[in-house]
PDB file of C-alpha atoms in Angstrom:
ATOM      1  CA  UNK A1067       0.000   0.000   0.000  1.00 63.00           C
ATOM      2  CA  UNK A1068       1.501   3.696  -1.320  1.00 73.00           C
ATOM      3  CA  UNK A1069       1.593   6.240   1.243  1.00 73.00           C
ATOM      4  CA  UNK A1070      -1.224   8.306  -0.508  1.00 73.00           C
ATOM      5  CA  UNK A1071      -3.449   5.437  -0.105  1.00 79.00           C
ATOM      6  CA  UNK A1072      -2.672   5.368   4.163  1.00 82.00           C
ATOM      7  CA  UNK A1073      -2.829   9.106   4.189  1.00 76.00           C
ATOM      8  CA  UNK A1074      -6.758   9.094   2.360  1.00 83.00           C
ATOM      9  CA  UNK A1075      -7.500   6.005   4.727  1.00 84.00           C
ATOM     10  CA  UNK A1076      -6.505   7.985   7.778  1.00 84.00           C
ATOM     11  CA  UNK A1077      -8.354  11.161   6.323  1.00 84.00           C
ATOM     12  CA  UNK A1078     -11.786   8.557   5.995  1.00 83.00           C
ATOM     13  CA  UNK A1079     -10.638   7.102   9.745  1.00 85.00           C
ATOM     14  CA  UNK A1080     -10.377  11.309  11.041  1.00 80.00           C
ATOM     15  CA  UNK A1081     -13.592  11.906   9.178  1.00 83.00           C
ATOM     16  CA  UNK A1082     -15.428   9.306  10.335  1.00 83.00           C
ATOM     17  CA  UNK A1083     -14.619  10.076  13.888  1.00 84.00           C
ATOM     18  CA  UNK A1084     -15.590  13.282  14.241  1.00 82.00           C
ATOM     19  CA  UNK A1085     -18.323  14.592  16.133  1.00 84.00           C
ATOM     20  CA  UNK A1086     -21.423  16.162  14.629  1.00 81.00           C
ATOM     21  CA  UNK A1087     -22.551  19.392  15.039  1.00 80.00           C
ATOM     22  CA  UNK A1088     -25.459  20.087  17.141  1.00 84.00           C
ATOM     23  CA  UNK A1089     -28.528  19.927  15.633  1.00 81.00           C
ATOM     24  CA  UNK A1090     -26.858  18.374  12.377  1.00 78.00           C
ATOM     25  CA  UNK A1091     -26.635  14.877  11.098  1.00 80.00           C
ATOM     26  CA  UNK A1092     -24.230  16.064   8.083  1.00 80.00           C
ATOM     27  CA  UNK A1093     -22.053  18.895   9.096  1.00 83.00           C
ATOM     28  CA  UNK A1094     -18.803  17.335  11.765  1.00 80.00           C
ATOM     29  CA  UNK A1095     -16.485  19.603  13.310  1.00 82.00           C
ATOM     30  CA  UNK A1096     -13.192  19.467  12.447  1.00 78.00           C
ATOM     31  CA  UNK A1097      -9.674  20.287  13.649  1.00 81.00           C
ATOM     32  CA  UNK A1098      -8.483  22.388  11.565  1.00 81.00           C
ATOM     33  CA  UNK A1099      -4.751  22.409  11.767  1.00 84.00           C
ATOM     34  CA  UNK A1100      -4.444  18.170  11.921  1.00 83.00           C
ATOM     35  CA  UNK A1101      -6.886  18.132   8.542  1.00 82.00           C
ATOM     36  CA  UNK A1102      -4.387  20.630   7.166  1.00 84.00           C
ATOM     37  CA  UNK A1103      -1.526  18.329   7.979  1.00 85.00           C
ATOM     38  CA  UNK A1104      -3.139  15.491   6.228  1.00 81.00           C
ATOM     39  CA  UNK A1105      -3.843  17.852   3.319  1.00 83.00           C
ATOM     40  CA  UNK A1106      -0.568  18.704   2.933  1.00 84.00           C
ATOM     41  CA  UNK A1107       1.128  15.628   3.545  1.00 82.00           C
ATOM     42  CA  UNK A1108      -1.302  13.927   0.799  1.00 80.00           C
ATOM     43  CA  UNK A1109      -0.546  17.074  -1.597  1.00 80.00           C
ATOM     44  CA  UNK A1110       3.231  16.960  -0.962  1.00 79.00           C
ATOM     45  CA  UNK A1111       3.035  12.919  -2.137  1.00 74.00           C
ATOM     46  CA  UNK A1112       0.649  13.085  -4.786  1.00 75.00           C
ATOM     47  CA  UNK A1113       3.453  14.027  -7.242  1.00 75.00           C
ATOM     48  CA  UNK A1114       5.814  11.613  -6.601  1.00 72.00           C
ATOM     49  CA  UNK A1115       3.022   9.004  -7.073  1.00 70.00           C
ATOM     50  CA  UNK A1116       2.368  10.327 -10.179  1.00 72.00           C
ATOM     51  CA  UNK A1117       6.294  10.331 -11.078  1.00 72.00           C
ATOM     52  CA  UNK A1118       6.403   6.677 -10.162  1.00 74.00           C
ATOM     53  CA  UNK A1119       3.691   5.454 -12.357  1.00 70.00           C
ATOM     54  CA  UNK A1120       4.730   7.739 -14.928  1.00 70.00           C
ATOM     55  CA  UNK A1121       8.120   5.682 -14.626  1.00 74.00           C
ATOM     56  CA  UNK A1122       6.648   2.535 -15.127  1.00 76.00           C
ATOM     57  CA  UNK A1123       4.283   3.782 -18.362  1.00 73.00           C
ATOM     58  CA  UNK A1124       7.782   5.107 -19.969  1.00 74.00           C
ATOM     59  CA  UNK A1125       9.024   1.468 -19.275  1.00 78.00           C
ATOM     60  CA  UNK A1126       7.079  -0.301 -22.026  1.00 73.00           C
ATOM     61  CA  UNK A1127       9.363   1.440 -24.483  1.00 75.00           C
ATOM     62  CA  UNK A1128      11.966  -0.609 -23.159  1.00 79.00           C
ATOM     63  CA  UNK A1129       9.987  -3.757 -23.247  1.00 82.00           C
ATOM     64  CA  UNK A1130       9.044  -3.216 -26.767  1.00 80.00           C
ATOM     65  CA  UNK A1131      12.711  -2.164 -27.810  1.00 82.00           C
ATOM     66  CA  UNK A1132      14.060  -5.438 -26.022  1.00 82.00           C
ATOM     67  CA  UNK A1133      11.573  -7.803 -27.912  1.00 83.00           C
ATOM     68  CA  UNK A1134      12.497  -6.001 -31.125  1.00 84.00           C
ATOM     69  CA  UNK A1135      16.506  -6.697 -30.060  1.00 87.00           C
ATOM     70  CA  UNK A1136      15.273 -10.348 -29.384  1.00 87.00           C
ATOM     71  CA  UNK A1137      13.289 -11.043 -32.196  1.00 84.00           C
ATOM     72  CA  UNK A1138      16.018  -9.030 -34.681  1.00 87.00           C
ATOM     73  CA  UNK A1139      18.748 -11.382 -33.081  1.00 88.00           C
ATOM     74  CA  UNK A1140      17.138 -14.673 -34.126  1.00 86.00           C
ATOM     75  CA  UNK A1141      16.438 -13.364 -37.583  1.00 85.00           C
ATOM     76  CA  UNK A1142      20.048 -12.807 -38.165  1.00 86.00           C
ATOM     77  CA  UNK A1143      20.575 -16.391 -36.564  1.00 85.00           C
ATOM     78  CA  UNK A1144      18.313 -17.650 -38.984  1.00 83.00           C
ATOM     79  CA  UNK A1145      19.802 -15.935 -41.646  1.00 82.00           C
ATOM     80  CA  UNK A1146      23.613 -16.780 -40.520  1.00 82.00           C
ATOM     81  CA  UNK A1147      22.851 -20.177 -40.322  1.00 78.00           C
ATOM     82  CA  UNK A1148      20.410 -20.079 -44.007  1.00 71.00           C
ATOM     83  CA  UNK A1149      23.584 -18.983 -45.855  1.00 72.00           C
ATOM     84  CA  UNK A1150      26.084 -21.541 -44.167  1.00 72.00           C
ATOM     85  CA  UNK A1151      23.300 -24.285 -45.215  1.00 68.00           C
ATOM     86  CA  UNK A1152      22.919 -23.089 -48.870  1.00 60.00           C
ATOM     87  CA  UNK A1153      26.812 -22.506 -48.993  1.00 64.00           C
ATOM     88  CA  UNK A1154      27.260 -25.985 -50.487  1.00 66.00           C
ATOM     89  CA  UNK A1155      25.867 -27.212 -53.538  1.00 64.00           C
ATOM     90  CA  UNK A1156      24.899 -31.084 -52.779  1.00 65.00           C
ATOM     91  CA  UNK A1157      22.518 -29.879 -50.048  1.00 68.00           C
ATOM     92  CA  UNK A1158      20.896 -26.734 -51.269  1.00 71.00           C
ATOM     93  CA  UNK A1159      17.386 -27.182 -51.652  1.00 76.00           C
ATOM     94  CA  UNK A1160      17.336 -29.008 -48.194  1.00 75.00           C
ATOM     95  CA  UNK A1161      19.446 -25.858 -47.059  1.00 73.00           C
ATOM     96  CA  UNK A1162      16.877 -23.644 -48.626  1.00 76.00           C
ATOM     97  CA  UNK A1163      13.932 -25.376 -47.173  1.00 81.00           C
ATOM     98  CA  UNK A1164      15.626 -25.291 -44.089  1.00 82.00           C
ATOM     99  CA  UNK A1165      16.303 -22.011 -44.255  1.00 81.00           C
ATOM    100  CA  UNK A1166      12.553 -20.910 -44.926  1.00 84.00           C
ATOM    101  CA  UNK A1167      11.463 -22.687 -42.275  1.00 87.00           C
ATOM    102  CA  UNK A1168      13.708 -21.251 -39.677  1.00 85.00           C
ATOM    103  CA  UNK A1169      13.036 -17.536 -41.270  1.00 87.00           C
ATOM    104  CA  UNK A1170       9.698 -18.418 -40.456  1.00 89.00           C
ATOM    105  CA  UNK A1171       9.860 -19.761 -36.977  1.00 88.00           C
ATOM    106  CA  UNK A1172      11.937 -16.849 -36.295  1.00 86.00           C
ATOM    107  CA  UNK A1173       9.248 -14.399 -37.625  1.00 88.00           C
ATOM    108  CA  UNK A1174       6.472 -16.116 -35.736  1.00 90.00           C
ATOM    109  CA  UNK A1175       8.578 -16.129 -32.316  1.00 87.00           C
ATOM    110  CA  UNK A1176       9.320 -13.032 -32.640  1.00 87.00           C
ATOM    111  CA  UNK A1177       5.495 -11.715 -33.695  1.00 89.00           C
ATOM    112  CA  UNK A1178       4.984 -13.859 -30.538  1.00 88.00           C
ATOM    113  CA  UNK A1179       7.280 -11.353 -28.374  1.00 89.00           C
ATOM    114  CA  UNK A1180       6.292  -8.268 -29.599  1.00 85.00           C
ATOM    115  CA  UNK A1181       2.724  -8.980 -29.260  1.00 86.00           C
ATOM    116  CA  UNK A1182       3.194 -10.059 -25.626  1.00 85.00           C
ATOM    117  CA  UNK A1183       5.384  -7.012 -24.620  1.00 83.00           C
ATOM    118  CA  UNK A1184       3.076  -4.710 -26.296  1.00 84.00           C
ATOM    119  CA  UNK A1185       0.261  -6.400 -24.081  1.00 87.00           C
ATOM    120  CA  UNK A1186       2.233  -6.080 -21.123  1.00 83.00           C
ATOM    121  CA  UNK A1187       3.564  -2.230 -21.489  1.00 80.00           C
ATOM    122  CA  UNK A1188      -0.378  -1.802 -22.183  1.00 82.00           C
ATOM    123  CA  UNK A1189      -1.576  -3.969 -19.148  1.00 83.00           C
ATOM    124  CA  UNK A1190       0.759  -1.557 -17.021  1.00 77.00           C
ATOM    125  CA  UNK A1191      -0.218   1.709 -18.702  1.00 82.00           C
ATOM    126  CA  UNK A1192      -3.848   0.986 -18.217  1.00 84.00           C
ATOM    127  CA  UNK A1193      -3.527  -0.223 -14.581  1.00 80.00           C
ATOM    128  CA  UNK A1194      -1.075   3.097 -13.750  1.00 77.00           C
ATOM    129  CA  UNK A1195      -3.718   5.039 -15.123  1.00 81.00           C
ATOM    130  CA  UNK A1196      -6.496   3.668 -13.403  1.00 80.00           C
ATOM    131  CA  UNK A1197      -4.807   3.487 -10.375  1.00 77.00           C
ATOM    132  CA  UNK A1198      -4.045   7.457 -10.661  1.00 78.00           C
ATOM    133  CA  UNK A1199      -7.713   8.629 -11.397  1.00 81.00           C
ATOM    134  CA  UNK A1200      -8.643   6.918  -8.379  1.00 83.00           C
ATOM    135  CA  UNK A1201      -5.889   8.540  -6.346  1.00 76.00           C
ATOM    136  CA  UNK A1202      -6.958  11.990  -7.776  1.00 78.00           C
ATOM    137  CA  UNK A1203     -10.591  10.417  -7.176  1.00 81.00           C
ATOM    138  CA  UNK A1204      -9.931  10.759  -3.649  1.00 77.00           C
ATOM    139  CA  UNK A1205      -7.987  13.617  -3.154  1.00 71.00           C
ATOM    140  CA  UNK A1206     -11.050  15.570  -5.594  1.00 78.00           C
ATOM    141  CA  UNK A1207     -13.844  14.540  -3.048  1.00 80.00           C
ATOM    142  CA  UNK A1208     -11.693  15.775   0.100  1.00 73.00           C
ATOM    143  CA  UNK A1209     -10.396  18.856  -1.312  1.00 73.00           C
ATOM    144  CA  UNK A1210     -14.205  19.446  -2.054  1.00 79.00           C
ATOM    145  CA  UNK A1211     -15.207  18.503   0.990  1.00 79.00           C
ATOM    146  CA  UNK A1212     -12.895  21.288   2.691  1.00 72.00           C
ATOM    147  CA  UNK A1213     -14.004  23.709   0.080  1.00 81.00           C
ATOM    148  CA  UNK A1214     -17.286  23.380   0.906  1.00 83.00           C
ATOM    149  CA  UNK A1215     -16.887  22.586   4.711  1.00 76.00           C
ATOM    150  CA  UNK A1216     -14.986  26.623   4.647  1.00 80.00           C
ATOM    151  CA  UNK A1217     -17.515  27.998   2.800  1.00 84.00           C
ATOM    152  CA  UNK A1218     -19.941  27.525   5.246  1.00 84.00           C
ATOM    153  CA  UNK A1219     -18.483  28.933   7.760  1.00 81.00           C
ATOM    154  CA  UNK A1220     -17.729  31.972   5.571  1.00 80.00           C
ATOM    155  CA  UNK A1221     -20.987  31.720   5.160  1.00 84.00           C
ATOM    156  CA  UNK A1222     -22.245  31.458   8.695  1.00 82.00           C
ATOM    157  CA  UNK A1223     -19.873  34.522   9.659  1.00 83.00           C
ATOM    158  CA  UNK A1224     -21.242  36.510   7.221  1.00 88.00           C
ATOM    159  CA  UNK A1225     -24.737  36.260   8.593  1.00 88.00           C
ATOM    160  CA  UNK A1226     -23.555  36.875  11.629  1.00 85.00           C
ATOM    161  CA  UNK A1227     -21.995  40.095  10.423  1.00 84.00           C
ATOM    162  CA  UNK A1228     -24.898  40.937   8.778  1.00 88.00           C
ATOM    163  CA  UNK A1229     -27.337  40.713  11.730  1.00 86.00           C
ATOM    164  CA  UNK A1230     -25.381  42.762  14.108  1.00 88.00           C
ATOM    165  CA  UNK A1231     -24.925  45.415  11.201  1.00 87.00           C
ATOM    166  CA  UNK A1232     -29.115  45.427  11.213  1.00 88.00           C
ATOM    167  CA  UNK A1233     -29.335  45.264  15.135  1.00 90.00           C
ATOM    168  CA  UNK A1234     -26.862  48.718  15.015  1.00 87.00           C
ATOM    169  CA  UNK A1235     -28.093  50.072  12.072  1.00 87.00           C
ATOM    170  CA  UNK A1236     -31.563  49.991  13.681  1.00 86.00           C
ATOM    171  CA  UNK A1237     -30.219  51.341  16.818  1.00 87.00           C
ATOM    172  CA  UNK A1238     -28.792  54.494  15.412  1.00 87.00           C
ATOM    173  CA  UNK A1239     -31.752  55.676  13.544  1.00 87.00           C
ATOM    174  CA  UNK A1240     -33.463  55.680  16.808  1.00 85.00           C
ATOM    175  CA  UNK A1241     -30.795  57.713  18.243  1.00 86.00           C
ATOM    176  CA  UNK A1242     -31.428  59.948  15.255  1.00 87.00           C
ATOM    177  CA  UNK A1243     -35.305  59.582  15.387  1.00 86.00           C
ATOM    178  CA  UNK A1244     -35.102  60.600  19.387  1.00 84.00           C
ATOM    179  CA  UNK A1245     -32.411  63.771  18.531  1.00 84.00           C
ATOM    180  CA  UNK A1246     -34.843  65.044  16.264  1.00 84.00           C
ATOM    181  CA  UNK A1247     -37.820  64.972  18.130  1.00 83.00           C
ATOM    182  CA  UNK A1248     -36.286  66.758  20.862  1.00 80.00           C
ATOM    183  CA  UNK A1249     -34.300  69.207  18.744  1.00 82.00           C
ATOM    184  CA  UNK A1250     -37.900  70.138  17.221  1.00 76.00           C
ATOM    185  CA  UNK A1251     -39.475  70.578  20.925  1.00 74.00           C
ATOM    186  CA  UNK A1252     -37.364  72.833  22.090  1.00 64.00           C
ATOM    187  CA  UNK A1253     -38.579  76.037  20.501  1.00 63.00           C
ATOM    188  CA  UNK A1254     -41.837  74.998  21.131  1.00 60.00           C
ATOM    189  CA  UNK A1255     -41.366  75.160  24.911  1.00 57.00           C
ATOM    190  CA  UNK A1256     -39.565  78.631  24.986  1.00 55.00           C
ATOM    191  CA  UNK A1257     -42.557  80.272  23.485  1.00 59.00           C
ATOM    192  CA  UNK A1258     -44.588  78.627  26.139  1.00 57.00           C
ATOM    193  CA  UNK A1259     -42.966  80.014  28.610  1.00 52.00           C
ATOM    194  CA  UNK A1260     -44.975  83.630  30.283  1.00 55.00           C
ATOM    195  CA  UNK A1261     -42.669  86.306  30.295  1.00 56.00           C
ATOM    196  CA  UNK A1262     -41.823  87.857  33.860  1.00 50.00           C
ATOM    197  CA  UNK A1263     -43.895  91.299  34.705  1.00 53.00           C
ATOM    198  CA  UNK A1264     -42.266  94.564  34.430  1.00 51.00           C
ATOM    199  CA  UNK A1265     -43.193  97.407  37.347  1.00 52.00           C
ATOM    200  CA  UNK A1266     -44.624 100.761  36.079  1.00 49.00           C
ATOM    201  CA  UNK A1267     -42.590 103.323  36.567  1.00 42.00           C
ATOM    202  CA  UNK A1268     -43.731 106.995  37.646  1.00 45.00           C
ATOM    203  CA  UNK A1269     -43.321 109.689  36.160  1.00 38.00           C
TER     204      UNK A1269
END
């Protein structure tokens, strides 16, 4: 088992032994900083995954180009030995018969090799590329996960914001509402007010 594959299956493990939010039987609370580890652990290692099986697509060159060597080597075996059969006289029709029939068991031993190398270097491509959509599978769902897991408590804080912006909002225009009110009363009560007698003077 790769390392990426322990680090998703301890992600699943942390997941699934989180705690629930109240009142919730989807949303789990989540420590932050040890999910963040994991994440970054699991990002740090996804490329050398991907390196590795990249590696072992590149190999089937190799596999092909060694089954070519093979398969070119007992042609020129076949041949070799064709011309040291047909090299004397008394014996050269069996020499050419002979001859024809190893050219041909060459050719079909070495269509043999080729095919099966060329079914192995796909066998391993195909597998290495399954393998890695599953990794990045994996690593797609949590990093989605997270996405959406911040997001909602973006979201949450937001509304949060947004209520006590309302609650003060309201508050002031009260305090303005009550200023105003007063302001307007006060002329009002000076007028109101009698005005303090005056003594007659004599004359």
């Amino acid at each position: 088992m790769s390392r990426i594959e322990q680090l998703i299956g301890e992600i699943e493990e942390y997941i699934d032994s989180c705690k629930y939010q109240p009142l919730s039987n989807t949303k789990i609370i989540v420590n932050k900083e040890e999910m963040e580890e994991l994440l970054v652990e699991l990002r740090l290692r996804v490329p050398d995954e991907i390196k590795k099986y990249q590696k072992i697509i590149s190999q089937q060159d190799a596999i092909l180009a060694d089954a070519k060597q093979q398969a070119d080597s007992m042609l020129a075996d076949a041949r070799q030995q064709t011309a040291e059969m047909v090299s004397e006289n008394e014996i050269m029709q069996q020499a050419y018969a002979k001859a024809n029939e190893l050219v041909q068991q060459a050719q079909a031993q070495a269509d043999q090799i080729l095919n099966s190398a060329s079914q192995e270097a796909n066998s391993v491509r195909m597998s290495a590329m399954d393998y890695t959509d599953q990794m990045l599978a994996s690593v797609e769902t949590l990093l989605s996960n997270s996405i959406r897991d911040q997001q909602q408590k973006f979201d949450d804080y937001i509304n949060s914001v947004k209520g006590t912006y309302s609650i003060v909002s309201g508050n002031r225009r009260e305090l303005q509402n009550s200023l105003r009110q007063s302001t307007a009363s006060a002329p009002e009560a000076a007028e109101a007010a009698p005005e303090a007698p005056q003594d007659d003077i004599q004359a």
